[in-house]
Amino acid sequence: MRFSDETLLDITKRFRAELTRGLGGDSNATASLKMLPTFVRSIPDGTEKGDFIALDLGGSAFRILRVKVSHENRQTVEMESETYDTPDEIMHGSGTRLFDHVAECLGNFMEKHKIKDKKLPVGFTFSFPCRQKKLDEGYLIKWTKRFKASGVEGADVVQLLNKAIEKRGDYEADIMAVVNDTVGTMMTCGFDDQRCEVGIIIGTGTNACYMEELRHIDLVEGDEGRMCVNTEWGAFGDDGSLEDLRTQFDIEIDRGSLNPGKQL
């Protein structure tokens, strides 16, 4: 159970090699860390202001926040939030039902906060591995954690949510961005401290993102400037690279999980 310093340095070396493999155009397909480009090109510079809604789907609870950022006298951030349960039958049911649930919670939130008549910009924190080609579109690669809703893998989650909102027809929402929770965390901290260039989540799952030089990211065209990369580091070892270190307990816990062999 206790690793020597030597073993830890060895794991670090393997981990670094996987990060590099994930960034490479030829090696990404077989890399366990997918190093997903997020299309977030910079951290906040503190001049941002406005009235926003943030959705956070990915843990055991679904959260909705209204965030007001203003600069009168001094910078202030006001937040109001509500938490909604996501029952197992919704997590494991159909994708349509899941996004209907999200749209219903958002409707309830807007009703409660008396903003149903406004079309506010929405940021959608969706804490699962997504392939992105732009900021407001994210194709779910695969469910992780306790989620297993059908018909969502391979689909654009922004489109699914828009469809659920349109079907209701009692409010409008403008989904500007879909981001991973690691990215949301980095951006929030970056708002207060511009030196923050890493976001880490340790919760239902674990993951990290960081700002990378664009020239190192083969999956995106161009080499000027930087982009935030979602490492999806929870998958480290999924390719068998940690088999010599896993104990009988690791194997047993994995066997009993919803996605055996994944997120080792």
XYZ file of N, CA and C in Angstrom, residues 65-240:
528
model
N -26.714 28.153 -10.870
C -26.315 29.408 -10.220
C -26.666 30.591 -11.107
N -27.015 31.689 -10.451
C -27.098 32.955 -11.164
C -25.936 33.790 -10.634
N -25.123 34.281 -11.531
C -23.921 35.019 -11.125
C -23.968 36.419 -11.726
N -23.889 37.422 -10.850
C -23.853 38.814 -11.332
C -22.492 39.397 -11.009
N -21.807 39.854 -12.043
C -20.480 40.444 -11.871
C -20.581 41.918 -12.241
N -20.240 42.797 -11.296
C -20.317 44.238 -11.609
C -19.048 44.944 -11.174
N -18.878 46.172 -11.662
C -17.651 46.926 -11.377
C -17.941 48.304 -10.811
N -19.134 48.482 -10.246
C -19.397 49.784 -9.630
C -18.565 49.890 -8.357
N -17.911 50.997 -8.181
C -16.987 51.214 -7.057
C -15.877 50.157 -7.059
N -16.231 48.938 -6.727
C -15.217 47.877 -6.775
C -15.876 46.644 -7.377
N -15.052 45.694 -7.747
C -15.588 44.498 -8.387
C -16.378 43.658 -7.391
N -17.609 43.334 -7.758
C -18.388 42.464 -6.868
C -18.955 41.292 -7.657
N -19.030 40.156 -6.993
C -19.632 38.966 -7.593
C -20.750 38.518 -6.655
N -21.973 38.539 -7.178
C -23.117 38.067 -6.383
C -23.561 36.728 -6.945
N -23.810 35.770 -6.061
C -24.235 34.451 -6.524
C -25.461 33.968 -5.771
N -26.390 33.398 -6.510
C -27.533 32.715 -5.894
C -27.537 31.319 -6.507
N -27.710 30.303 -5.684
C -27.682 28.960 -6.279
C -28.727 28.038 -5.666
N -29.120 27.049 -6.443
C -30.055 26.009 -5.994
C -29.452 24.667 -6.387
N -29.716 23.674 -5.552
C -29.236 22.323 -5.834
C -30.429 21.405 -6.059
N -30.347 20.587 -7.091
C -31.438 19.664 -7.426
C -30.909 18.235 -7.448
N -31.705 17.319 -6.946
C -31.314 15.902 -6.966
C -31.394 15.341 -8.383
N -30.474 14.439 -8.694
C -30.579 13.691 -9.953
C -30.732 12.224 -9.562
N -31.981 11.730 -9.499
C -32.198 10.347 -9.055
C -31.552 9.331 -9.991
N -31.254 8.148 -9.454
C -30.625 7.082 -10.248
C -31.406 6.757 -11.514
N -32.755 6.755 -11.398
C -33.530 6.371 -12.593
C -33.378 7.390 -13.720
N -33.000 8.631 -13.370
C -32.744 9.630 -14.418
C -31.318 9.481 -14.945
N -30.376 9.217 -14.041
C -28.975 9.012 -14.457
C -28.825 7.787 -15.357
N -29.664 6.765 -15.112
C -29.523 5.500 -15.844
C -30.640 5.300 -16.868
N -31.485 6.317 -17.067
C -32.599 6.197 -18.014
C -32.195 6.664 -19.403
N -33.123 7.313 -20.096
C -32.809 7.791 -21.454
C -32.217 9.194 -21.387
N -31.426 9.531 -22.414
C -30.833 10.863 -22.496
C -31.891 11.943 -22.562
N -32.991 11.642 -23.279
C -34.088 12.610 -23.399
C -34.620 12.966 -22.020
N -34.804 11.944 -21.202
C -35.341 12.164 -19.853
C -34.362 12.988 -18.997
N -33.076 12.686 -19.158
C -32.063 13.416 -18.398
C -32.090 14.914 -18.743
N -32.109 15.231 -20.032
C -32.071 16.642 -20.431
C -33.415 17.344 -20.201
N -34.516 16.588 -20.238
C -35.812 17.156 -19.835
C -35.763 17.562 -18.368
N -35.099 16.725 -17.562
C -34.952 17.002 -16.125
C -34.135 18.286 -15.905
N -33.025 18.414 -16.664
C -32.175 19.605 -16.568
C -32.977 20.851 -16.962
N -33.721 20.754 -18.065
C -34.518 21.890 -18.549
C -35.621 22.258 -17.563
N -36.186 21.229 -16.909
C -37.249 21.483 -15.922
C -36.678 22.206 -14.693
N -35.534 21.734 -14.216
C -34.887 22.389 -13.062
C -34.549 23.842 -13.396
N -34.048 24.077 -14.620
C -33.695 25.442 -15.030
C -34.953 26.319 -15.066
N -36.053 25.759 -15.567
C -37.331 26.493 -15.585
C -37.773 26.864 -14.178
N -37.679 25.895 -13.252
C -38.050 26.148 -11.851
C -37.175 27.237 -11.238
N -35.873 27.167 -11.543
C -34.911 28.145 -11.008
C -35.266 29.554 -11.505
N -35.541 29.678 -12.799
C -35.840 30.993 -13.391
C -37.154 31.554 -12.851
N -38.104 30.659 -12.639
C -39.399 31.039 -12.043
C -39.163 31.601 -10.639
N -38.414 30.840 -9.847
C -38.161 31.209 -8.446
C -37.429 32.547 -8.342
N -36.491 32.785 -9.275
C -35.692 34.012 -9.226
C -36.261 35.115 -10.124
N -37.468 34.849 -10.636
C -38.201 35.841 -11.449
C -37.396 36.363 -12.637
N -36.778 35.442 -13.376
C -35.991 35.865 -14.549
C -36.420 35.089 -15.795
N -37.664 34.569 -15.762
C -38.138 33.756 -16.895
C -38.279 34.571 -18.182
N -38.430 35.882 -18.030
C -38.613 36.736 -19.215
C -37.280 37.176 -19.818
N -36.156 36.863 -19.128
C -34.851 37.284 -19.636
C -34.202 36.138 -20.415
N -33.400 36.500 -21.417
C -32.626 35.470 -22.118
C -31.168 35.658 -21.717
N -30.799 35.030 -20.619
C -29.453 35.246 -20.071
C -28.449 34.285 -20.703
N -27.180 34.716 -20.816
C -26.151 33.785 -21.297
C -25.925 32.672 -20.271
N -25.818 31.447 -20.782
C -25.676 30.278 -19.908
C -24.329 29.604 -20.159
N -23.629 29.276 -19.083
C -22.428 28.447 -19.147
C -22.799 27.076 -18.616
N -22.471 26.037 -19.366
C -22.867 24.676 -19.011
C -21.631 23.881 -18.599
N -21.485 23.661 -17.292
C -20.401 22.809 -16.809
C -20.872 21.366 -16.865
N -20.243 20.593 -17.734
C -20.628 19.205 -17.970
C -19.377 18.365 -17.721
N -19.338 17.701 -16.564
C -18.080 17.105 -16.092
C -17.842 15.692 -16.595
N -17.854 15.552 -17.909
C -17.586 14.264 -18.541
C -16.717 14.516 -19.766
N -15.959 13.497 -20.207
C -15.072 13.731 -21.360
C -15.849 14.036 -22.637
N -15.594 15.201 -23.210
C -16.275 15.621 -24.443
C -15.252 16.030 -25.491
N -15.556 15.696 -26.744
C -14.762 16.191 -27.858
C -15.359 17.510 -28.302
N -14.525 18.540 -28.354
C -15.015 19.857 -28.740
C -14.300 20.353 -29.985
N -15.057 21.016 -30.857
C -14.448 21.699 -32.000
C -14.601 23.192 -31.828
N -15.515 23.572 -30.930
C -15.674 24.975 -30.567
C -16.229 25.052 -29.152
N -16.344 26.273 -28.659
C -16.682 26.491 -27.250
C -18.099 26.051 -26.879
N -19.037 26.190 -27.846
C -20.431 25.911 -27.484
C -20.952 24.593 -28.064
N -20.023 23.617 -28.175
C -20.474 22.306 -28.643
C -19.568 21.261 -28.003
N -20.166 20.205 -27.480
C -19.386 19.155 -26.829
C -20.010 17.793 -27.046
N -19.273 16.903 -27.720
C -19.776 15.555 -27.994
C -19.275 14.612 -26.914
N -20.201 14.024 -26.166
C -19.825 13.124 -25.075
C -19.085 11.905 -25.624
N -17.871 11.674 -25.133
C -17.091 10.505 -25.562
C -17.617 9.265 -24.851
N -17.653 9.336 -23.514
C -18.244 8.236 -22.759
C -18.643 8.727 -21.373
N -19.689 8.127 -20.840
C -20.107 8.454 -19.475
C -19.045 7.949 -18.494
N -18.899 8.652 -17.383
C -18.035 8.195 -16.291
C -18.843 8.352 -15.001
N -18.216 8.064 -13.889
C -18.873 8.152 -12.580
C -20.160 7.309 -12.584
N -21.263 7.840 -12.076
C -22.452 6.983 -11.920
C -23.469 7.181 -13.046
N -23.092 7.926 -14.077
C -24.051 8.216 -15.151
C -24.016 7.144 -16.241
N -25.192 6.870 -16.822
C -25.268 5.828 -17.856
C -26.459 6.083 -18.785
N -26.918 7.342 -18.908
C -28.118 7.634 -19.714
C -27.894 7.257 -21.178
N -28.886 6.613 -21.763
C -28.736 6.101 -23.133
C -28.903 7.206 -24.179
N -28.243 7.004 -25.323
C -28.421 7.916 -26.454
C -27.683 9.232 -26.345
N -26.760 9.343 -25.395
C -26.041 10.619 -25.230
C -24.597 10.502 -25.743
N -23.976 9.322 -25.562
C -22.597 9.147 -26.021
C -22.536 9.373 -27.537
N -21.615 10.230 -27.955
C -21.485 10.551 -29.377
C -22.336 11.728 -29.817
N -23.211 12.226 -28.921
C -24.090 13.350 -29.281
C -23.583 14.654 -28.667
N -24.023 15.777 -29.244
C -23.666 17.103 -28.742
C -24.612 17.463 -27.600
N -24.060 17.598 -26.399
C -24.911 17.813 -25.215
C -25.582 19.193 -25.228
N -24.966 20.161 -25.892
C -25.583 21.493 -25.990
C -26.857 21.405 -26.829
N -26.769 20.659 -27.915
C -27.928 20.467 -28.793
C -29.054 19.731 -28.053
N -28.693 18.705 -27.278
C -29.693 17.947 -26.518
C -30.397 18.844 -25.497
N -29.629 19.722 -24.855
C -30.222 20.624 -23.869
C -31.095 21.676 -24.556
N -30.604 22.226 -25.660
C -31.399 23.212 -26.416
C -32.739 22.620 -26.847
N -32.691 21.363 -27.296
C -33.913 20.686 -27.749
C -34.920 20.561 -26.591
N -34.401 20.186 -25.408
C -35.270 20.022 -24.230
C -35.884 21.364 -23.815
N -35.103 22.455 -23.939
C -35.607 23.791 -23.574
C -36.673 24.247 -24.584
N -36.387 24.026 -25.872
C -37.341 24.421 -26.926
C -38.664 23.680 -26.786
N -38.577 22.399 -26.419
C -39.777 21.564 -26.262
C -40.711 22.148 -25.194
N -40.125 22.719 -24.144
C -40.935 23.323 -23.074
C -41.597 24.611 -23.573
N -40.768 25.456 -24.187
C -41.309 26.688 -24.771
C -41.704 27.776 -23.791
N -41.374 27.611 -22.486
C -41.797 28.658 -21.533
C -40.665 29.604 -21.134
N -39.478 29.398 -21.650
C -38.365 30.336 -21.427
C -37.311 30.113 -22.499
N -36.389 31.079 -22.607
C -35.289 30.954 -23.573
C -33.970 30.987 -22.824
N -32.955 30.324 -23.383
C -31.618 30.352 -22.776
C -30.590 30.338 -23.896
N -29.519 31.064 -23.683
C -28.478 31.172 -24.709
C -27.226 30.476 -24.194
N -27.024 29.211 -24.614
C -25.880 28.454 -24.093
C -24.622 28.848 -24.859
N -23.764 29.601 -24.174
C -22.579 30.195 -24.803
C -21.377 29.266 -24.789
N -21.309 28.407 -23.756
C -20.107 27.591 -23.594
C -20.427 26.322 -22.835
N -19.756 25.235 -23.229
C -19.805 24.002 -22.439
C -18.376 23.757 -21.962
N -18.214 23.616 -20.656
C -16.872 23.422 -20.095
C -16.869 22.271 -19.097
N -15.702 21.690 -18.943
C -15.494 20.661 -17.938
C -15.408 21.332 -16.571
N -15.739 20.597 -15.496
C -15.692 21.225 -14.160
C -14.278 21.658 -13.759
N -13.258 20.965 -14.282
C -11.881 21.397 -13.979
C -11.635 22.792 -14.563
N -12.171 23.025 -15.780
C -11.990 24.312 -16.454
C -12.748 25.398 -15.688
N -13.978 25.077 -15.273
C -14.764 26.024 -14.471
C -14.036 26.418 -13.201
N -13.402 25.433 -12.578
C -12.654 25.683 -11.338
C -11.454 26.598 -11.596
N -10.704 26.293 -12.650
C -9.538 27.119 -12.996
C -9.962 28.557 -13.301
N -11.064 28.707 -14.063
C -11.529 30.044 -14.446
C -11.983 30.846 -13.229
N -12.669 30.164 -12.300
C -13.151 30.847 -11.094
C -11.984 31.378 -10.274
N -10.965 30.529 -10.103
C -9.791 30.955 -9.328
C -8.999 32.002 -10.102
N -8.940 31.822 -11.425
C -8.208 32.764 -12.276
C -8.812 34.160 -12.237
N -10.102 34.229 -11.946
C -10.798 35.512 -11.844
C -10.222 36.346 -10.696
N -9.832 35.646 -9.614
C -9.254 36.332 -8.440
C -7.736 36.432 -8.514
N -7.116 35.437 -9.136
C -5.655 35.383 -9.159
C -5.211 34.913 -10.540
N -4.664 35.831 -11.313
C -4.341 35.508 -12.706
C -3.169 34.552 -12.882
N -2.542 34.190 -11.785
C -1.460 33.209 -11.889
C -1.997 31.783 -11.895
N -3.311 31.637 -11.641
C -3.895 30.293 -11.567
C -4.063 29.719 -12.968
N -3.326 28.650 -13.270
C -3.386 28.065 -14.610
C -3.643 26.565 -14.576
N -4.110 26.073 -13.433
C -4.430 24.655 -13.293
C -5.745 24.547 -12.526
N -6.600 23.629 -12.942
C -7.825 23.350 -12.177
C -7.833 21.874 -11.833
N -8.105 21.548 -10.575
C -8.124 20.140 -10.152
C -9.419 19.844 -9.411
N -10.014 18.709 -9.726
C -11.222 18.247 -9.043
C -10.894 16.950 -8.305
N -11.275 16.907 -7.030
C -11.194 15.646 -6.284
C -12.558 15.481 -5.646
N -13.415 14.668 -6.277
C -14.797 14.524 -5.809
C -15.291 13.142 -6.145
N -16.457 13.071 -6.854
C -16.968 11.768 -7.293
C -15.912 11.105 -8.169
N -15.231 11.920 -8.971
C -14.093 11.454 -9.755
C -12.949 12.412 -9.528
N -11.826 12.205 -10.211
C -10.726 13.169 -10.109
C -10.233 13.505 -11.513
N -9.862 14.772 -11.712
C -9.437 15.216 -13.031
C -8.697 16.537 -12.881
N -8.021 16.950 -13.961
C -7.309 18.229 -13.946
C -7.265 18.819 -15.344
N -7.154 20.151 -15.400
C -6.909 20.842 -16.662
C -5.778 21.838 -16.414
N -5.194 22.336 -17.498
C -4.124 23.330 -17.344
C -3.982 24.089 -18.659
N -3.339 25.243 -18.609
C -3.077 26.035 -19.816
C -1.830 25.485 -20.504
N -1.969 25.157 -21.791
C -0.861 24.585 -22.564
C -0.538 25.493 -23.753
N 0.720 25.484 -24.165
C 1.113 26.218 -25.380
C 0.456 25.528 -26.578
N -0.158 26.327 -27.444
C -0.889 25.761 -28.585
C 0.023 24.917 -29.483
N 1.290 25.291 -29.554
C 2.206 24.551 -30.442
C 2.422 23.104 -29.982
N 2.065 22.811 -28.722
C 2.227 21.436 -28.224
C 0.973 20.598 -28.437
N -0.133 21.239 -28.874
C -1.404 20.518 -29.007
C -1.623 20.167 -30.478
N -1.308 18.937 -30.850
C -1.430 18.530 -32.261
C -2.881 18.454 -32.737
N -3.825 18.331 -31.786
C -5.223 18.123 -32.178
C -5.904 19.409 -32.632
N -5.233 20.532 -32.462
C -5.822 21.827 -32.844
C -4.882 22.525 -33.812
N -5.453 23.177 -34.827
C -4.620 23.894 -35.795
C -4.060 25.170 -35.180
N -2.883 25.547 -35.667
C -2.270 26.796 -35.199
C -1.262 26.541 -34.102
N -0.303 27.460 -33.961
C 0.663 27.292 -32.872
C 0.938 28.597 -32.149
N 0.056 29.577 -32.331
C 0.210 30.849 -31.619
C -0.686 30.848 -30.392
N -0.153 31.291 -29.263
C -0.978 31.433 -28.059
C -1.133 30.130 -27.296
N -2.167 30.100 -26.471
C -2.338 28.962 -25.559
C -3.790 28.501 -25.530
N -3.996 27.311 -25.007
C -5.348 26.794 -24.840
C -5.378 25.903 -23.608
N -6.527 25.906 -22.950
C -6.696 25.035 -21.789
C -6.946 23.602 -22.280
N -6.273 22.646 -21.667
C -6.419 21.229 -22.019
C -7.019 20.476 -20.831
N -8.080 19.712 -21.101
C -8.690 18.854 -20.089
C -7.997 17.496 -20.190
N -7.194 17.157 -19.176
C -6.349 15.950 -19.262
C -7.141 14.644 -19.211
N -8.293 14.650 -18.508
C -9.035 13.399 -18.226
C -8.100 12.383 -17.572
N -7.405 12.839 -16.540
C -6.374 11.991 -15.920
C -6.930 10.821 -15.100
N -8.245 10.802 -14.872
C -8.841 9.661 -14.165
C -8.653 8.350 -14.913
N -8.374 8.459 -16.223
C -8.213 7.259 -17.052
C -6.771 6.740 -17.061
N -5.896 7.370 -16.292
C -4.503 6.920 -16.220
C -4.488 5.458 -15.747
N -3.868 4.584 -16.529
C -3.817 3.166 -16.162
C -4.851 2.310 -16.871
N -5.816 2.951 -17.572
C -6.846 2.174 -18.279
C -6.244 1.282 -19.368
N -5.050 1.620 -19.830
C -4.396 0.830 -20.894
C -3.513 -0.277 -20.333
N -3.600 -0.497 -19.018
C -2.805 -1.576 -18.415
C -1.454 -1.136 -17.889
